[in-house]
Short mmCIF file of C-alpha atoms and ligand atoms in Angstrom, two decimals:
data_model
loop_
_atom_site.label_atom_id
_atom_site.label_comp_id
_atom_site.label_asym_id
_atom_site.label_seq_id
_atom_site.Cartn_x
_atom_site.Cartn_y
_atom_site.Cartn_z
CA MET A 91 -1.89 2.68 18.04
CA PHE A 92 -4.01 5.19 16.14
CA ASP A 93 -7.58 5.90 17.30
CA LYS A 94 -8.78 7.17 13.95
CA ILE A 95 -7.61 6.70 10.36
CA LEU A 96 -8.71 8.67 7.31
CA ILE A 97 -8.88 6.75 4.04
CA ALA A 98 -7.88 8.91 1.08
CA ASN A 99 -9.49 6.69 -1.54
CA ARG A 100 -12.78 5.21 -2.74
CA GLY A 101 -14.27 1.97 -4.03
CA GLU A 102 -13.25 -1.50 -2.98
CA ILE A 103 -9.87 -0.48 -1.58
CA ALA A 104 -11.45 2.07 0.76
CA LEU A 105 -13.73 -0.72 2.05
CA ARG A 106 -10.73 -2.99 2.43
CA VAL A 107 -9.09 -0.45 4.74
CA VAL A 108 -12.34 0.17 6.69
CA ARG A 109 -12.50 -3.58 7.34
CA ALA A 110 -8.95 -3.74 8.70
CA CYS A 111 -9.58 -0.69 10.91
CA ARG A 112 -12.76 -2.22 12.34
CA GLU A 113 -11.01 -5.46 13.26
CA MET A 114 -8.29 -3.44 14.98
CA GLY A 115 -10.76 -1.29 16.91
CA ILE A 116 -9.75 1.85 15.00
CA GLN A 117 -12.31 4.45 13.87
CA SER A 118 -12.38 5.05 10.12
CA VAL A 119 -13.11 8.23 8.18
CA ALA A 120 -14.20 8.02 4.55
CA VAL A 121 -13.66 10.98 2.24
CA HIS A 122 -15.77 11.35 -0.87
CA SER A 123 -16.53 13.53 -3.84
CA THR A 124 -20.04 14.86 -4.48
CA ALA A 125 -20.47 12.04 -7.05
CA ASP A 126 -19.74 9.44 -4.35
CA ALA A 127 -22.13 10.63 -1.64
CA ASP A 128 -24.01 7.31 -1.86
CA ALA A 129 -20.95 5.12 -2.29
CA MET A 130 -20.47 2.02 -0.17
CA HIS A 131 -17.21 3.22 1.42
CA VAL A 132 -19.11 6.25 2.73
CA ARG A 133 -21.82 4.03 4.15
CA MET A 134 -19.47 1.57 5.76
CA ALA A 135 -16.94 3.89 7.41
CA ASP A 136 -17.59 5.26 10.91
CA GLU A 137 -17.59 8.84 9.61
CA SER A 138 -17.51 10.51 6.24
CA ILE A 139 -16.70 13.90 4.86
CA CYS A 140 -17.17 15.44 1.43
CA ILE A 141 -13.91 16.81 0.01
CA GLY A 142 -14.97 18.26 -3.34
CA PRO A 143 -16.63 17.89 -6.72
CA ALA A 144 -16.63 14.77 -8.89
CA PRO A 145 -13.35 15.00 -10.83
CA GLY A 146 -10.52 13.24 -9.01
CA THR A 147 -8.26 16.27 -9.31
CA ASP A 148 -10.77 18.32 -7.29
CA SER A 149 -11.43 15.69 -4.60
CA TYR A 150 -9.41 12.50 -4.10
CA LEU A 151 -6.28 14.24 -5.39
CA SER A 152 -6.87 17.50 -3.54
CA ILE A 153 -4.19 17.58 -0.86
CA PRO A 154 -5.53 20.65 1.01
CA SER A 155 -9.02 19.10 1.22
CA ILE A 156 -7.67 15.84 2.58
CA ILE A 157 -5.48 17.53 5.18
CA ALA A 158 -8.43 19.72 6.21
CA ALA A 159 -10.61 16.58 6.51
CA CYS A 160 -8.06 15.12 8.96
CA GLU A 161 -8.13 18.31 11.00
CA VAL A 162 -11.92 18.44 11.10
CA THR A 163 -12.36 14.76 12.03
CA GLY A 164 -9.32 14.36 14.28
CA ALA A 165 -7.85 11.50 12.22
CA GLN A 166 -4.21 10.88 13.12
CA ALA A 167 -3.15 8.87 10.10
CA ILE A 168 -3.98 8.56 6.40
CA HIS A 169 -4.22 5.35 4.42
CA PRO A 170 -3.85 6.19 0.72
CA GLY A 171 -4.99 2.87 -0.79
CA TYR A 172 -3.57 2.46 -4.32
CA GLY A 173 -3.64 5.00 -7.16
CA PHE A 174 -4.57 8.63 -6.36
CA LEU A 175 -2.02 9.99 -3.83
CA SER A 176 -0.51 6.67 -2.78
CA GLU A 177 2.85 7.25 -4.45
CA ASN A 178 2.98 11.04 -4.29
CA GLN A 179 6.01 12.06 -2.28
CA ARG A 180 4.87 15.69 -2.01
CA PHE A 181 1.67 14.50 -0.36
CA VAL A 182 3.64 12.39 2.14
CA GLN A 183 5.81 15.40 2.95
CA ILE A 184 2.79 17.62 3.54
CA VAL A 185 1.08 14.94 5.67
CA GLU A 186 4.17 14.74 7.86
CA ASP A 187 4.49 18.53 8.06
CA HIS A 188 1.01 18.51 9.57
CA ASP A 189 2.04 16.00 12.24
CA LEU A 190 -0.08 13.31 10.66
CA LYS A 191 1.12 9.81 9.84
CA PHE A 192 1.18 8.52 6.27
CA ILE A 193 0.49 4.77 6.20
CA GLY A 194 3.20 3.81 3.78
CA PRO A 195 6.91 4.31 3.24
CA THR A 196 8.84 7.58 3.64
CA ALA A 197 8.70 10.37 1.05
CA GLN A 198 12.34 9.61 0.30
CA HIS A 199 11.68 5.95 -0.56
CA ILE A 200 8.66 6.90 -2.66
CA SER A 201 10.59 9.44 -4.70
CA MET A 202 13.52 7.05 -5.09
CA MET A 203 11.28 4.35 -6.60
CA GLY A 204 9.02 6.80 -8.46
CA ASP A 205 11.91 7.76 -10.66
CA LYS A 206 12.54 4.56 -12.57
CA ILE A 207 16.16 5.32 -13.39
CA THR A 208 17.02 5.98 -9.74
CA ALA A 209 15.03 2.86 -8.82
CA LYS A 210 17.02 0.71 -11.23
CA ASP A 211 20.35 2.16 -10.11
CA THR A 212 19.44 1.59 -6.46
CA MET A 213 18.32 -1.98 -7.07
CA LYS A 214 21.41 -2.77 -9.12
CA GLU A 215 23.59 -1.55 -6.26
CA LEU A 216 21.62 -3.72 -3.83
CA GLY A 217 22.28 -6.81 -5.94
CA VAL A 218 18.87 -7.09 -7.59
CA PRO A 219 19.08 -8.34 -11.23
CA CYS A 220 17.84 -5.73 -13.76
CA VAL A 221 16.84 -5.68 -17.46
CA PRO A 222 19.93 -4.73 -19.48
CA GLY A 223 19.68 -1.24 -20.95
CA SER A 224 20.81 2.35 -21.01
CA GLU A 225 22.77 3.86 -18.15
CA GLY A 226 20.27 6.48 -17.07
CA GLY A 227 18.24 8.75 -19.36
CA VAL A 228 18.67 8.83 -23.13
CA PRO A 229 18.89 12.43 -24.42
CA ASP A 230 18.19 12.07 -28.16
CA VAL A 231 17.51 9.71 -31.06
CA ASP A 232 21.20 9.35 -31.92
CA ALA A 233 21.97 8.11 -28.44
CA ALA A 234 18.91 5.84 -28.65
CA LEU A 235 20.14 4.34 -31.93
CA LYS A 236 23.55 3.61 -30.38
CA ILE A 237 21.86 1.77 -27.53
CA GLY A 238 19.71 -0.19 -29.97
CA GLU A 239 22.87 -1.30 -31.74
CA GLU A 240 24.68 -2.15 -28.52
CA PHE A 241 21.92 -4.28 -26.95
CA GLY A 242 20.30 -5.51 -30.16
CA TYR A 243 16.65 -5.05 -31.17
CA PRO A 244 13.90 -5.16 -30.05
CA VAL A 245 14.23 -2.52 -27.33
CA ILE A 246 11.62 -0.65 -25.31
CA VAL A 247 11.69 3.10 -24.70
CA LYS A 248 10.21 3.87 -21.26
CA ALA A 249 9.33 7.02 -19.34
CA THR A 250 11.51 7.67 -16.28
CA ALA A 251 8.42 8.94 -14.46
CA GLY A 252 6.25 6.16 -15.94
CA GLY A 253 3.29 4.33 -14.49
CA GLY A 254 0.10 2.63 -15.61
CA GLY A 255 1.72 1.38 -18.79
CA ARG A 256 1.95 4.86 -20.30
CA GLY A 257 4.96 6.32 -22.05
CA MET A 258 6.26 2.96 -23.31
CA LYS A 259 7.09 2.15 -26.94
CA VAL A 260 8.81 -0.82 -28.54
CA ALA A 261 11.24 -0.47 -31.45
CA TYR A 262 11.82 -3.68 -33.43
CA ASP A 263 14.60 -2.21 -35.57
CA ALA A 264 16.59 0.98 -36.14
CA ASP A 265 13.98 2.31 -38.57
CA GLU A 266 11.34 2.24 -35.85
CA MET A 267 13.51 3.95 -33.28
CA ALA A 268 12.88 7.57 -34.25
CA ILE A 269 9.11 7.16 -33.97
CA ALA A 270 9.22 5.01 -30.81
CA PHE A 271 11.54 7.51 -29.15
CA ALA A 272 9.46 10.57 -30.07
CA THR A 273 6.15 8.92 -29.16
CA ALA A 274 7.35 7.64 -25.78
CA ARG A 275 8.73 11.09 -25.06
CA SER A 276 5.60 13.02 -25.94
CA GLU A 277 3.38 10.51 -24.09
CA ALA A 278 5.63 10.86 -21.05
CA LYS A 279 5.48 14.63 -21.24
CA ALA A 280 1.68 14.62 -21.51
CA ALA A 281 1.10 12.01 -18.78
CA PHE A 282 3.78 12.91 -16.25
CA GLY A 283 5.04 16.38 -17.18
CA ASN A 284 8.51 14.88 -17.56
CA ASP A 285 9.77 13.73 -20.96
CA GLU A 286 12.87 11.88 -19.82
CA VAL A 287 13.04 8.34 -21.20
CA TYR A 288 15.38 5.37 -20.86
CA ILE A 289 15.83 2.24 -22.93
CA GLU A 290 15.73 -1.44 -22.05
CA LYS A 291 16.16 -4.64 -23.95
CA TYR A 292 12.63 -5.76 -24.86
CA LEU A 293 12.04 -9.27 -23.59
CA THR A 294 9.85 -11.13 -26.07
CA THR A 295 8.23 -13.91 -24.02
CA PRO A 296 8.53 -13.03 -20.33
CA ARG A 297 6.14 -13.58 -17.48
CA HIS A 298 5.36 -10.78 -15.05
CA ILE A 299 6.42 -11.99 -11.62
CA GLU A 300 6.31 -9.65 -8.63
CA ILE A 301 7.62 -10.18 -5.14
CA GLN A 302 5.66 -8.86 -2.16
CA VAL A 303 7.99 -7.38 0.43
CA PHE A 304 7.44 -5.84 3.84
CA GLY A 305 9.82 -3.88 6.02
CA ASP A 306 9.32 -2.17 9.37
CA GLY A 307 12.17 0.35 9.14
CA GLN A 308 13.56 -1.22 12.32
CA GLY A 309 15.82 -3.70 10.59
CA ASN A 310 13.19 -6.35 9.89
CA ALA A 311 12.29 -7.18 6.31
CA VAL A 312 10.60 -10.20 4.78
CA HIS A 313 9.24 -11.37 1.45
CA LEU A 314 5.86 -13.00 0.92
CA GLY A 315 6.65 -14.87 -2.25
CA GLU A 316 5.54 -13.97 -5.74
CA ARG A 317 2.41 -13.22 -7.72
CA ASP A 318 2.19 -14.06 -11.40
CA CYS A 319 0.39 -11.21 -13.18
CA SER A 320 1.26 -12.11 -16.75
CA LEU A 321 -2.29 -11.99 -18.08
CA GLN A 322 -2.40 -8.36 -19.16
CA ARG A 323 -4.15 -6.19 -21.70
CA ARG A 324 -2.39 -2.95 -22.65
CA HIS A 325 0.03 -3.52 -19.76
CA GLN A 326 -2.93 -3.67 -17.34
CA LYS A 327 -3.29 -6.78 -15.22
CA VAL A 328 -6.58 -8.69 -15.39
CA PHE A 329 -5.89 -12.05 -13.69
CA GLU A 330 -3.35 -12.63 -10.93
CA GLU A 331 -2.29 -15.66 -8.98
CA ALA A 332 -0.01 -16.81 -6.19
CA PRO A 333 2.15 -18.76 -6.09
CA GLY A 334 3.37 -18.38 -9.68
CA PRO A 335 2.69 -21.60 -11.61
CA CYS A 336 6.22 -21.63 -13.05
CA ILE A 337 8.27 -20.65 -9.98
CA SER A 338 10.02 -23.40 -8.00
CA PRO A 339 10.47 -23.22 -4.22
CA GLU A 340 14.23 -22.75 -4.79
CA GLU A 341 13.69 -19.83 -7.18
CA ARG A 342 11.21 -18.27 -4.74
CA ALA A 343 13.62 -18.56 -1.83
CA HIS A 344 16.47 -17.15 -3.95
CA ILE A 345 14.76 -14.10 -5.46
CA GLY A 346 12.72 -13.57 -2.29
CA LYS A 347 15.86 -13.31 -0.19
CA ILE A 348 17.46 -10.86 -2.63
CA CYS A 349 14.34 -8.66 -2.38
CA ALA A 350 13.96 -8.89 1.39
CA ASP A 351 17.67 -8.08 1.85
CA ALA A 352 17.35 -5.10 -0.51
CA VAL A 353 14.42 -3.54 1.37
CA GLY A 354 16.10 -4.32 4.69
CA ARG A 355 19.24 -2.48 3.62
CA MET A 356 17.17 0.44 2.34
CA GLY A 357 15.50 0.70 5.77
CA TYR A 358 12.17 0.49 3.97
CA ALA A 359 9.03 0.67 6.14
CA GLY A 360 5.72 -0.69 4.87
CA ALA A 361 4.42 -2.87 2.07
CA GLY A 362 6.14 -2.87 -1.30
CA THR A 363 6.18 -4.85 -4.50
CA ILE A 364 9.29 -5.49 -6.53
CA GLU A 365 8.26 -6.25 -10.10
CA PHE A 366 10.24 -8.49 -12.42
CA LEU A 367 10.02 -9.87 -15.88
CA TYR A 368 10.90 -13.57 -15.78
CA GLU A 369 12.25 -15.34 -18.83
CA LYS A 370 14.16 -18.62 -19.21
CA GLY A 371 14.74 -18.95 -15.49
CA GLU A 372 16.09 -15.39 -15.04
CA PHE A 373 14.54 -12.49 -13.14
CA TYR A 374 14.86 -8.92 -14.44
CA PHE A 375 13.78 -6.03 -12.21
CA ILE A 376 11.48 -3.47 -13.87
CA GLU A 377 10.09 -1.38 -11.04
CA MET A 378 9.12 -1.18 -7.40
CA ASN A 379 5.67 -0.07 -6.25
CA THR A 380 5.76 1.57 -2.83
CA ARG A 381 2.17 0.84 -1.89
CA LEU A 382 -0.44 -1.85 -1.48
CA GLN A 383 -1.22 -3.50 -4.84
CA VAL A 384 -4.68 -4.21 -6.23
CA GLU A 385 -3.78 -7.91 -6.28
CA HIS A 386 -2.57 -8.14 -2.65
CA PRO A 387 -5.42 -10.50 -1.60
CA VAL A 388 -3.90 -13.52 -3.37
CA THR A 389 -0.82 -13.13 -1.18
CA GLU A 390 -2.99 -12.70 1.92
CA ASN A 391 -4.82 -15.90 1.07
CA ILE A 392 -1.79 -18.14 0.74
CA PHE A 393 0.07 -16.72 3.73
CA GLY A 394 -2.93 -16.11 5.98
CA VAL A 395 -1.83 -12.56 6.87
CA ASP A 396 -3.67 -9.23 6.71
CA LEU A 397 -1.36 -6.89 4.82
CA VAL A 398 -3.40 -3.76 5.60
CA ARG A 399 -3.32 -4.52 9.31
CA GLU A 400 0.42 -4.93 9.02
CA GLN A 401 0.74 -1.60 7.17
CA ILE A 402 -1.16 0.14 9.96
CA ARG A 403 0.94 -1.51 12.68
CA VAL A 404 4.21 -0.60 11.01
CA ALA A 405 3.07 3.00 10.49
CA ALA A 406 2.27 3.15 14.20
CA GLY A 407 5.88 2.23 14.94
CA LEU A 408 5.37 -1.44 15.79
CA PRO A 409 7.77 -4.11 14.50
CA LEU A 410 6.64 -6.69 11.92
CA SER A 411 4.32 -9.22 13.55
CA PHE A 412 5.85 -12.15 11.65
CA THR A 413 9.31 -13.36 10.70
CA GLN A 414 10.39 -14.99 7.45
CA ASP A 415 10.21 -18.40 9.14
CA ASP A 416 6.59 -17.82 10.16
CA LEU A 417 5.57 -17.37 6.52
CA LYS A 418 4.50 -20.67 4.96
CA ILE A 419 2.53 -21.02 1.75
CA ASN A 420 -0.87 -22.67 2.05
CA GLY A 421 -2.54 -23.59 -1.24
CA HIS A 422 -3.15 -21.45 -4.28
CA SER A 423 -5.08 -18.23 -4.86
CA ILE A 424 -6.38 -16.47 -7.98
CA GLU A 425 -7.86 -13.00 -8.40
CA VAL A 426 -9.83 -11.70 -11.38
CA ARG A 427 -10.46 -8.00 -11.87
CA LEU A 428 -14.07 -7.13 -12.61
CA ASN A 429 -14.32 -3.93 -14.63
CA ALA A 430 -17.39 -2.03 -15.76
CA GLU A 431 -16.36 -2.39 -19.40
CA ARG A 432 -18.09 -3.51 -22.55
CA LEU A 433 -16.42 -6.37 -24.41
CA PRO A 434 -14.83 -6.98 -26.83
CA ASN A 435 -13.27 -3.50 -26.81
CA PHE A 436 -13.13 -2.95 -23.06
CA THR A 437 -14.88 0.42 -23.39
CA PRO A 438 -15.85 1.90 -20.00
CA ASN A 439 -19.49 1.20 -19.23
CA PRO A 440 -20.61 2.98 -16.07
CA GLY A 441 -24.29 3.01 -15.13
CA GLN A 442 -26.79 1.70 -12.65
CA VAL A 443 -26.48 -1.77 -11.16
CA THR A 444 -30.01 -3.17 -11.15
CA ALA A 445 -29.18 -6.45 -9.42
CA TYR A 446 -26.09 -7.63 -7.56
CA HIS A 447 -25.38 -10.94 -5.95
CA ALA A 448 -21.91 -11.77 -4.67
CA PRO A 449 -20.68 -15.36 -4.74
CA GLY A 450 -19.76 -17.06 -1.47
CA GLY A 451 -18.79 -20.37 0.03
CA LEU A 452 -15.48 -21.92 1.01
CA GLY A 453 -12.43 -20.13 -0.34
CA VAL A 454 -14.31 -17.27 -2.02
CA ARG A 455 -13.64 -13.60 -1.28
CA MET A 456 -15.41 -10.78 -3.05
CA ASP A 457 -13.83 -7.35 -2.59
CA SER A 458 -16.28 -4.92 -4.14
CA ALA A 459 -18.10 -1.70 -3.31
CA LEU A 460 -21.14 -2.61 -5.44
CA TYR A 461 -24.68 -2.92 -4.10
CA ASN A 462 -28.16 -3.28 -5.55
CA GLY A 463 -29.15 -0.02 -7.22
CA TYR A 464 -25.66 1.52 -7.03
CA LYS A 465 -25.00 4.02 -9.77
CA ILE A 466 -21.38 3.69 -10.93
CA PRO A 467 -20.11 7.21 -11.59
CA PRO A 468 -18.26 7.81 -14.87
CA TYR A 469 -15.40 9.79 -13.34
CA TYR A 470 -13.11 7.09 -11.99
CA ASP A 471 -11.34 3.84 -12.74
CA SER A 472 -13.55 1.11 -14.19
CA LEU A 473 -12.58 -1.49 -11.54
CA ILE A 474 -15.78 -2.45 -9.72
CA GLY A 475 -14.62 -5.45 -7.82
CA LYS A 476 -12.20 -8.32 -7.40
CA LEU A 477 -13.20 -11.94 -7.11
CA ILE A 478 -10.55 -13.87 -5.24
CA VAL A 479 -10.54 -17.60 -4.69
CA HIS A 480 -8.36 -19.89 -2.61
CA GLY A 481 -7.91 -23.63 -3.01
CA ARG A 482 -5.58 -26.35 -1.74
CA ASP A 483 -3.89 -26.33 -5.12
CA ARG A 484 -4.14 -24.52 -8.45
CA GLN A 485 -6.63 -26.96 -9.91
CA GLU A 486 -8.97 -26.53 -6.98
CA ALA A 487 -8.60 -22.72 -7.17
CA LEU A 488 -9.54 -22.79 -10.87
CA ALA A 489 -12.57 -25.00 -10.22
CA ARG A 490 -13.63 -22.67 -7.41
CA LEU A 491 -13.22 -19.63 -9.67
CA HIS A 492 -15.45 -21.30 -12.24
CA ARG A 493 -18.06 -22.07 -9.60
CA ALA A 494 -17.93 -18.56 -8.06
CA LEU A 495 -18.20 -16.79 -11.43
CA GLY A 496 -21.31 -18.84 -12.05
CA GLU A 497 -22.90 -17.51 -8.85
CA LEU A 498 -22.02 -13.86 -9.48
CA ILE A 499 -24.80 -11.61 -10.72
CA ILE A 500 -24.18 -8.03 -11.84
CA ASP A 501 -27.12 -6.73 -13.90
CA GLY A 502 -27.69 -3.35 -15.53
CA ILE A 503 -24.13 -2.79 -16.76
CA GLU A 504 -21.70 -4.71 -18.91
CA THR A 505 -18.66 -6.14 -17.17
CA THR A 506 -15.53 -8.15 -17.93
CA VAL A 507 -17.04 -11.29 -16.34
CA PRO A 508 -17.53 -13.04 -19.74
CA LEU A 509 -13.78 -12.68 -20.33
CA PHE A 510 -13.07 -14.95 -17.36
CA HIS A 511 -15.72 -17.50 -18.34
CA ALA A 512 -13.99 -17.68 -21.73
CA LEU A 513 -10.47 -17.84 -20.26
CA LEU A 514 -11.45 -20.79 -18.09
CA GLN A 515 -12.19 -22.76 -21.27
CA GLU A 516 -8.58 -22.44 -22.39
CA LYS A 517 -6.06 -25.23 -21.96
CA ASP A 518 -3.15 -22.79 -21.48
CA ILE A 519 -4.89 -21.24 -18.49
CA HIS A 520 -5.26 -24.67 -16.92
CA THR A 521 -1.65 -25.64 -17.58
CA GLY A 522 -0.41 -22.19 -16.55
CA GLU A 523 1.44 -21.74 -19.83
CA TYR A 524 1.06 -18.07 -20.63
CA ASN A 525 3.33 -15.03 -20.84
CA ILE A 526 2.67 -11.28 -20.91
CA HIS A 527 1.56 -11.39 -24.57
CA TRP A 528 -0.76 -14.38 -24.30
CA LEU A 529 -3.96 -12.45 -23.55
CA GLU A 530 -3.62 -9.88 -26.33
CA LYS A 531 -2.79 -12.56 -28.88
CA TRP A 532 -5.77 -14.60 -27.73
CA LEU A 533 -8.07 -11.56 -27.95
CA ASP A 534 -6.73 -10.70 -31.42
CA ALA A 535 -7.38 -14.28 -32.51
CA GLY A 536 -11.03 -13.95 -31.47
CA GLY A 537 -10.73 -15.80 -28.14
CA LEU A 538 -13.84 -14.06 -26.84
CA ASP A 539 -15.96 -15.29 -29.74
CA ARG A 540 -15.31 -18.97 -29.28
P1 ADP B 605 4.32 0.80 -15.53
O1 ADP B 605 4.89 1.41 -14.29
O2 ADP B 605 3.86 1.83 -16.52
O3 ADP B 605 3.28 -0.24 -15.24
P2 ADP B 605 6.38 -1.24 -15.95
O4 ADP B 605 7.81 -0.94 -16.02
O5 ADP B 605 5.89 -1.86 -14.67
O6 ADP B 605 5.53 0.08 -16.28
O7 ADP B 605 5.94 -2.19 -17.14
C1 ADP B 605 4.60 -2.56 -17.35
C2 ADP B 605 4.52 -3.74 -18.30
O8 ADP B 605 5.15 -3.41 -19.57
C3 ADP B 605 5.22 -4.99 -17.83
O9 ADP B 605 4.43 -5.77 -16.95
C4 ADP B 605 5.48 -5.69 -19.16
O10 ADP B 605 4.28 -6.27 -19.62
C5 ADP B 605 5.84 -4.54 -20.10
N1 ADP B 605 7.31 -4.27 -20.11
C6 ADP B 605 7.98 -3.33 -19.39
N2 ADP B 605 9.32 -3.40 -19.62
C7 ADP B 605 9.51 -4.40 -20.51
C8 ADP B 605 10.68 -5.00 -21.14
N3 ADP B 605 11.93 -4.54 -20.90
N4 ADP B 605 10.47 -6.04 -22.00
C9 ADP B 605 9.22 -6.51 -22.24
N5 ADP B 605 8.10 -6.00 -21.68
C10 ADP B 605 8.22 -4.96 -20.83
#
């Protein structure tokens, strides 16, 4: 096992990794930008080292600085968290070239899944059901129009190198295709430096269901059920739960086995998430994320496993510590993402936290790097915490969420907390009847004002 792990991230996820390290008796090294010198992850890790100025590109994304930080501190492995360098295959290659261990899958698996066309082709070959669409990239508008005709509108034009909901445009008919195609392409070029796009049938009322998988690269692979992340704004998740309110045990076992078999056959090592759209009882693969997800705690809650601990063990060459038969679902868990954003427009709202009180009690987990007096820097993602609850069933989890939100105090900045108070008043949230468009429609209809 490693003696010392460097965490190439910040905020709540860096704390999450520090916590796993401490329980395993592993020393942790925090890296930070000059803007984060007083951040909680720096305070909580065993050691810390400054790796550059405030902008992410000069610090948390600076590969030479991170490698140098490992050399200076003697860390043997790097946990990338999510975002930043977590799915950067060049980084993984460089880490390995320096005889360090990347806590995550191989560079080859990351690049395979980072290119969405290759990912879809691979999954199709492994028997995973995919959204119908173009065979590979679509070179020009004429080809796009042919595909629109073949599959029928609406269709969605998506960036091959996509991520974070960027480079995606829907065309509802042939007239809209030229603009959708050009916009998706130029967005893709600007965001990813790669303007290749592909086209999929646009599903109109799907849910977003993702399967958590884990492989150890030694022939063992399991699934840890699904998370329903359908409540999204601009393709960004805000509320996640496990198990999915609409997924039956039979469906879970069926799609779970397909996913576990696929990662087993790939020889995949580490945590991964296979994302699907789910409509009328059918699953359609959209992408695989080769890292820990923001919403992993809901899965940890219902299965009683520590996914970060497992990532570290697998990276150290140990086999999975559980089998599929060991994994039994216990209750229901919900996570809400707390962002430093001003409603109703969700505009980023960094600033100084003048008072902070985290909720507690049975079944409540608060993953956050906030503290009293903390000054949230304006340079990074607006996620400031995740409130995660666990109950014996969905109803209890919702009641607990309501109770915990009532205890939470974050003063000095505006946050998305009022959004969740409002959502908990809605019947559809209680019955679990929502799809990926529900939240935006509700916001457009003035849901926040009621
Ligand atoms: P990204 O990697 O940018 O997050 P995804 O492929 O995961 O892109 O898609 C993000 C979201 O966009 C999905 O959760 C869903 O809301 C929407 N989406 C993507 N593909 C489709 C599709 N074929 N039909 C309907 N919605 C889609």
